[in-house]
Every structure is written in C-alpha cells, then in structure tokens.
C-alpha cells in the first residue's frame, strides 16, 4: 500500500500526520535558531522526547519507509509514537545482507518501523544542531551534486585530484569518538539510537537482535559501529568526516560523499600535502580507529587524464567555450550489460533485473552527456532479448515498448542494427521480431493519419 491508498483509507489520520509534520518542522527550526546553549538544550529535548507531534510524524515515516503501511492502522502508529524514546535502548530484530561488488563487500541492515522512526527523529536532530560543512553531499544533494562540485573545481583551476576512502569506515567507528563529534546530542541518544553495539544472532544467518542488555546472550563480534541502512548513519558519518577535513590546509578543495573523499588542488604537491594532513588528522581524532585505505589512489591531472570519483570515470571536455566533465557508467557496469545482450543463453530473471536498473539510469547517471540515447538503445536491446523468450501476450507488450524506444532514437538507429541476435532455444527469429515492431509502427502511423 502506498501513501495515497493509506490516506484514502484513513483521511482523518492523514490530516493529523500532515499537521504533525508541520509542527515537527517548527520545533526543528527553533533548535536551529536557538540563541544560547541553554535554550538549544531545552528545545533539543523537546524535539527528541517531549513533543508528541514530532514523535507521531516520525512514527508514521518509520512505517512508511519500511514499506509497512498495509500492516499498520493509525492507532498502532500512534502507539509507536507514544512509546518512542530515543534515550532508551530498543531490543528489536534486524535483518542484514552482504552486498558484494568485485572484491569489496559491505553489510547492510534493514530495520523495522520502530527503529526507523527513532533513527529518523535523531537524524533530524543532528541536522538541526550541526550546520552542514561545505561540499559534503551525503545528505544534501547526493551523488549528482558531488560530481557537479568536482566539475566546478576543475573549472576553477583545481585540476589535480585524488580520491581517498576510509578503511572499514562504518564498522570502525568508536562510541566515544561518535559521542564527542555529535555533542550536544546526549550520549544516551548516541549510544542507543545512532551507534550499534554487538548484535545477537537469531534463527538463520541474516537475522540479528540489537539493543541487548549486558545479561543477554553472547553477542556476535563485528556487528557494531555505524550500521549502514540506518536513517541516521549518513548524517552521523558526514559529521565525523567534517570533523577531520575542517583542519586541512588552505589551498585544497575537499569534496565528500559518505566516507569517499576527493582532494582537489591547483598543484600535485598540494594534493600530496593534503593527503598527509588528512591521514594524520583522521588517526589523531579517532584515536587510531579510523585510517585511510591504502594504497592511496593515483593523483590525476584532469587536463589529460580520467577523473575517478564514486565509481564513475569522468572525461573533461571543452565545448563552446565551456569546460565540463562527462560522467558515464564505468566499464564494469557497461560491459556487464553488453555481455548479457550478446550472451547466446540469457535467463529471463536476469534480463528483468538489468532492465529495471537501466530504466533508473536517468537518476543514477544524470551527468552522462549521451546517457538518454544509450539508455534507450540498451533498453530496446534488453527488451528484445526478453521478447524472444516471452509468450505471445508479454511479447506484444514488449514489442510496443521496443517500438517506442526505437522511435525516440530516430532515423540514426536502423532496426536491423538495433536488434540483437535471439538466444538459443527461441522460437522467434530476429526477422520475426523486426516484422512485429515494424507492423506496430505502421499501425501507429495509420492511426495518426486517420
């Protein structure tokens, strides 16, 4: 159930939730504008604990973002709001999964509505008491804004750069360091809502219990630190990085997204000096728990080399007197799709997965100059492969979608060059599919003329 279905079923509660959001924004704004530390402390406690409207807003958001609206009625959401206490521990199961990309892996946590509500509330509090540091984009702007900042740096003459990562950042965060950086957020809030202590295994390898007390079962080591998947981890991580980069020497521009750090300078020596300073500050401020991942990335010269940041490989261009960076997907992502299209035997479920991914490329790669054209071409080819393997009804739908992509590509993409070879075992030939698509276009044109 989405929000609109929920609001149609419970219109009175939907109005109450909107008013609660407005009240939360008023309280949060008051914290931001507090004129003294004492006044801010009073308002912060009101935001975190005392204001029911604020708790109701985040209780509703916790349920919505956990995609559980169909399972919760208004009275149950109100009960979550009543019981919501970010100062106290919450013992609740949490699912995990390990995502692997090449040789790298990371554990992602999936929290239930009560935990999400607490995390969302604390994330709002952190944003209210800590002003954002320039050129940090985990929370404000995301990947597109980070890439834009790198491009602007190159325009401003900061042509030398290096991307750095913090080794095992999220699980390496220590509680004492986190409490210090997030002050004046109360330690109890940091310990019980932001940070994760060791978790206890439940049935199966991917279900754990967090928030256990000292007398509970023996915990699993390694499941601690800032949990990736928590709503307040991105803003907390950004504060940890800001605490370090604010001490770097002048003359270097620092751009960050989570624990990915780009150092830009007008000279190669400037990047080297900033790297040394960053490594020293990071270890000193975290008491050695946080270190830069070695070996460091190569220093590039954007005038003649590829710019690498956040898994993208950008090429600087000069067009009509303007300098910019084209950010296509990296070779691994593109090659994976090319191989799937050329593969003689292709599983239908894998095709559907890649189609969903490519459909999102407009948002995933918004700074790719020819992204729209490549997206249409790849979608047409992937759907053609799927059409070869589909039954008559599904194939008819896919033919319509392929025709639409082909039409959008224009006359520069002949159909016989666009369609891939059919996979092994397909009863539909390439010529058969081309004929169906051509017939669909002819019917559309005939309909328009009539």
Short mmCIF file of C-alpha atoms in Angstrom, two decimals, residues 99-303:
data_model
loop_
_atom_site.label_atom_id
_atom_site.label_comp_id
_atom_site.label_asym_id
_atom_site.label_seq_id
_atom_site.Cartn_x
_atom_site.Cartn_y
_atom_site.Cartn_z
CA UNK A 99 26.39 -6.72 -0.85
CA UNK A 100 29.48 -7.59 -2.88
CA UNK A 101 30.92 -5.54 -5.72
CA UNK A 102 34.08 -7.03 -7.14
CA UNK A 103 36.45 -7.68 -4.25
CA UNK A 104 34.58 -5.30 -1.94
CA UNK A 105 31.68 -6.18 0.35
CA UNK A 106 29.55 -4.36 2.90
CA UNK A 107 26.85 -5.41 5.34
CA UNK A 108 23.53 -3.57 5.03
CA UNK A 109 20.99 -3.53 7.87
CA UNK A 110 17.23 -3.47 7.30
CA UNK A 111 15.43 -2.04 10.32
CA UNK A 112 11.80 -2.37 11.37
CA UNK A 113 9.40 0.59 11.75
CA UNK A 114 10.11 1.37 15.42
CA UNK A 115 13.87 1.53 14.87
CA UNK A 116 13.43 3.55 11.68
CA UNK A 117 11.21 6.06 13.49
CA UNK A 118 13.87 6.57 16.18
CA UNK A 119 16.64 6.93 13.59
CA UNK A 120 14.69 9.45 11.51
CA UNK A 121 13.99 11.57 14.57
CA UNK A 122 17.65 11.60 15.63
CA UNK A 123 18.80 12.36 12.07
CA UNK A 124 16.59 15.45 12.12
CA UNK A 125 18.05 16.45 15.48
CA UNK A 126 21.64 16.11 14.19
CA UNK A 127 20.81 18.29 11.18
CA UNK A 128 19.22 20.86 13.47
CA UNK A 129 22.19 21.23 15.82
CA UNK A 130 25.06 20.85 13.34
CA UNK A 131 25.28 23.19 10.35
CA UNK A 132 26.45 21.43 7.17
CA UNK A 133 30.10 21.75 6.20
CA UNK A 134 30.75 23.00 2.62
CA UNK A 135 31.00 20.42 -0.17
CA UNK A 136 29.55 17.48 1.77
CA UNK A 137 26.82 15.77 -0.21
CA UNK A 138 25.77 12.57 1.57
CA UNK A 139 22.61 14.24 2.83
CA UNK A 140 22.45 17.42 0.78
CA UNK A 141 22.37 16.80 -2.98
CA UNK A 142 23.68 13.25 -3.24
CA UNK A 143 25.98 11.89 -5.95
CA UNK A 144 24.93 14.37 -8.69
CA UNK A 145 25.82 17.35 -6.50
CA UNK A 146 29.16 15.78 -5.57
CA UNK A 147 30.04 15.26 -9.24
CA UNK A 148 28.97 18.83 -10.02
CA UNK A 149 31.32 20.09 -7.29
CA UNK A 150 34.25 18.20 -8.83
CA UNK A 151 33.39 19.71 -12.22
CA UNK A 152 33.25 23.20 -10.71
CA UNK A 153 36.61 22.59 -9.07
CA UNK A 154 38.17 21.77 -12.44
CA UNK A 155 36.63 24.93 -13.91
CA UNK A 156 38.19 26.93 -11.08
CA UNK A 157 41.65 25.55 -11.83
CA UNK A 158 41.78 22.71 -9.27
CA UNK A 159 42.85 20.23 -11.94
CA UNK A 160 44.87 17.82 -9.76
CA UNK A 161 42.87 15.38 -7.68
CA UNK A 162 42.88 12.14 -5.72
CA UNK A 163 40.03 10.04 -4.36
CA UNK A 164 40.51 8.52 -0.90
CA UNK A 165 38.45 6.08 1.17
CA UNK A 166 38.40 5.45 4.90
CA UNK A 167 39.16 1.80 5.61
CA UNK A 168 36.17 -0.13 7.01
CA UNK A 169 34.64 3.19 7.96
CA UNK A 170 31.18 2.34 9.29
CA UNK A 171 32.05 -0.68 11.48
CA UNK A 172 35.25 1.02 12.74
CA UNK A 173 33.50 3.99 14.37
CA UNK A 174 34.03 4.00 18.15
CA UNK A 175 31.29 5.12 20.53
CA UNK A 176 33.41 7.64 22.45
CA UNK A 177 34.56 9.35 19.25
CA UNK A 178 30.99 9.48 17.93
CA UNK A 179 29.65 10.98 21.18
CA UNK A 180 32.33 13.69 21.04
CA UNK A 181 31.63 14.63 17.43
CA UNK A 182 27.82 14.69 17.78
CA UNK A 183 27.81 16.77 21.00
CA UNK A 184 25.48 18.30 22.27
CA UNK A 185 23.39 15.30 21.23
CA UNK A 186 23.06 13.39 24.54
CA UNK A 187 25.30 10.36 24.97
CA UNK A 188 22.29 8.15 25.73
CA UNK A 189 20.77 9.05 22.36
CA UNK A 190 24.02 8.36 20.50
CA UNK A 191 24.57 5.04 22.27
CA UNK A 192 21.02 3.71 21.95
CA UNK A 193 19.89 5.06 18.58
CA UNK A 194 22.85 6.17 16.42
CA UNK A 195 25.53 3.62 17.30
CA UNK A 196 25.09 -0.14 17.24
CA UNK A 197 26.65 -2.37 19.86
CA UNK A 198 27.30 -6.05 19.23
CA UNK A 199 24.26 -7.92 17.94
CA UNK A 200 22.91 -11.34 18.95
CA UNK A 201 22.16 -13.93 16.23
CA UNK A 202 18.62 -15.23 15.84
CA UNK A 203 17.46 -18.01 13.52
CA UNK A 204 19.27 -18.04 10.17
CA UNK A 205 22.50 -16.27 9.17
CA UNK A 206 20.95 -12.88 8.36
CA UNK A 207 18.67 -12.09 11.33
CA UNK A 208 20.09 -10.47 14.46
CA UNK A 209 18.86 -8.83 17.64
CA UNK A 210 20.30 -5.45 18.55
CA UNK A 211 19.87 -3.44 21.74
CA UNK A 212 20.50 -6.43 24.05
CA UNK A 213 21.48 -5.80 27.66
CA UNK A 214 24.61 -6.98 29.45
CA UNK A 215 22.87 -10.08 30.85
CA UNK A 216 21.63 -11.24 27.45
CA UNK A 217 23.08 -13.89 25.11
CA UNK A 218 26.65 -13.69 23.87
CA UNK A 219 26.81 -11.17 21.00
CA UNK A 220 28.44 -11.59 17.62
CA UNK A 221 31.57 -9.51 17.33
CA UNK A 222 31.93 -7.26 14.30
CA UNK A 223 28.31 -6.11 14.06
CA UNK A 224 28.92 -2.75 15.64
CA UNK A 225 29.70 0.84 14.79
CA UNK A 226 27.52 2.91 12.49
CA UNK A 227 25.07 0.49 10.84
CA UNK A 228 24.71 1.02 7.10
CA UNK A 229 20.99 1.14 6.40
CA UNK A 230 20.19 3.22 9.47
CA UNK A 231 18.47 6.53 8.70
CA UNK A 232 20.82 8.47 10.96
CA UNK A 233 24.11 6.88 9.84
CA UNK A 234 24.62 9.09 6.73
CA UNK A 235 24.38 12.38 8.66
CA UNK A 236 26.44 10.98 11.56
CA UNK A 237 29.12 9.79 9.12
CA UNK A 238 29.16 13.19 7.47
CA UNK A 239 29.78 14.86 10.84
CA UNK A 240 32.68 12.50 11.54
CA UNK A 241 34.29 13.36 8.20
CA UNK A 242 33.63 17.09 8.66
CA UNK A 243 35.42 16.98 12.00
CA UNK A 244 38.58 15.91 10.15
CA UNK A 245 38.52 17.86 6.90
CA UNK A 246 37.89 21.21 8.59
CA UNK A 247 41.51 21.05 9.81
CA UNK A 248 43.08 20.56 6.37
CA UNK A 249 45.38 23.28 4.98
CA UNK A 250 44.02 26.08 2.82
CA UNK A 251 44.55 25.89 -0.91
CA UNK A 252 42.88 22.49 -1.24
CA UNK A 253 39.23 21.85 -2.06
CA UNK A 254 37.65 18.86 -0.33
CA UNK A 255 34.51 17.15 -1.64
CA UNK A 256 32.96 14.26 0.26
CA UNK A 257 30.19 11.72 -0.13
CA UNK A 258 29.91 9.43 2.92
CA UNK A 259 33.48 8.18 3.50
CA UNK A 260 34.59 8.92 -0.08
CA UNK A 261 36.86 11.96 -0.08
CA UNK A 262 38.10 13.87 -3.14
CA UNK A 263 41.05 16.20 -2.67
CA UNK A 264 41.46 18.87 -5.36
CA UNK A 265 44.35 21.30 -5.73
CA UNK A 266 45.98 23.52 -8.32
CA UNK A 267 49.22 21.54 -7.94
CA UNK A 268 50.21 17.92 -7.48
CA UNK A 269 52.21 18.81 -4.37
CA UNK A 270 49.09 20.40 -2.89
CA UNK A 271 47.23 17.08 -3.17
CA UNK A 272 50.14 15.17 -1.61
CA UNK A 273 50.35 17.57 1.33
CA UNK A 274 46.59 17.43 1.89
CA UNK A 275 46.70 13.61 1.83
CA UNK A 276 49.40 13.52 4.50
CA UNK A 277 47.49 16.03 6.65
CA UNK A 278 44.22 14.13 6.25
CA UNK A 279 45.78 10.80 7.27
CA UNK A 280 47.33 12.37 10.38
CA UNK A 281 44.13 14.19 11.43
CA UNK A 282 41.97 11.12 10.90
CA UNK A 283 44.11 8.87 13.07
CA UNK A 284 44.59 11.51 15.77
CA UNK A 285 40.91 12.39 16.12
CA UNK A 286 39.68 8.79 16.11
CA UNK A 287 42.46 7.50 18.40
CA UNK A 288 43.66 5.30 15.56
CA UNK A 289 40.34 3.54 14.88
CA UNK A 290 39.90 5.29 11.51
CA UNK A 291 42.61 5.24 8.84
CA UNK A 292 42.80 5.90 5.11
CA UNK A 293 42.60 2.87 2.88
CA UNK A 294 45.96 2.02 1.36
CA UNK A 295 47.36 2.19 -1.23
CA UNK A 296 46.13 5.68 -1.99
CA UNK A 297 44.55 6.40 -5.35
CA UNK A 298 46.71 7.89 -8.07
CA UNK A 299 46.80 11.67 -8.42
CA UNK A 300 45.25 12.61 -11.76
CA UNK A 301 45.62 15.68 -13.94
CA UNK A 302 42.12 16.40 -15.24
CA UNK A 303 43.53 18.18 -18.28
#
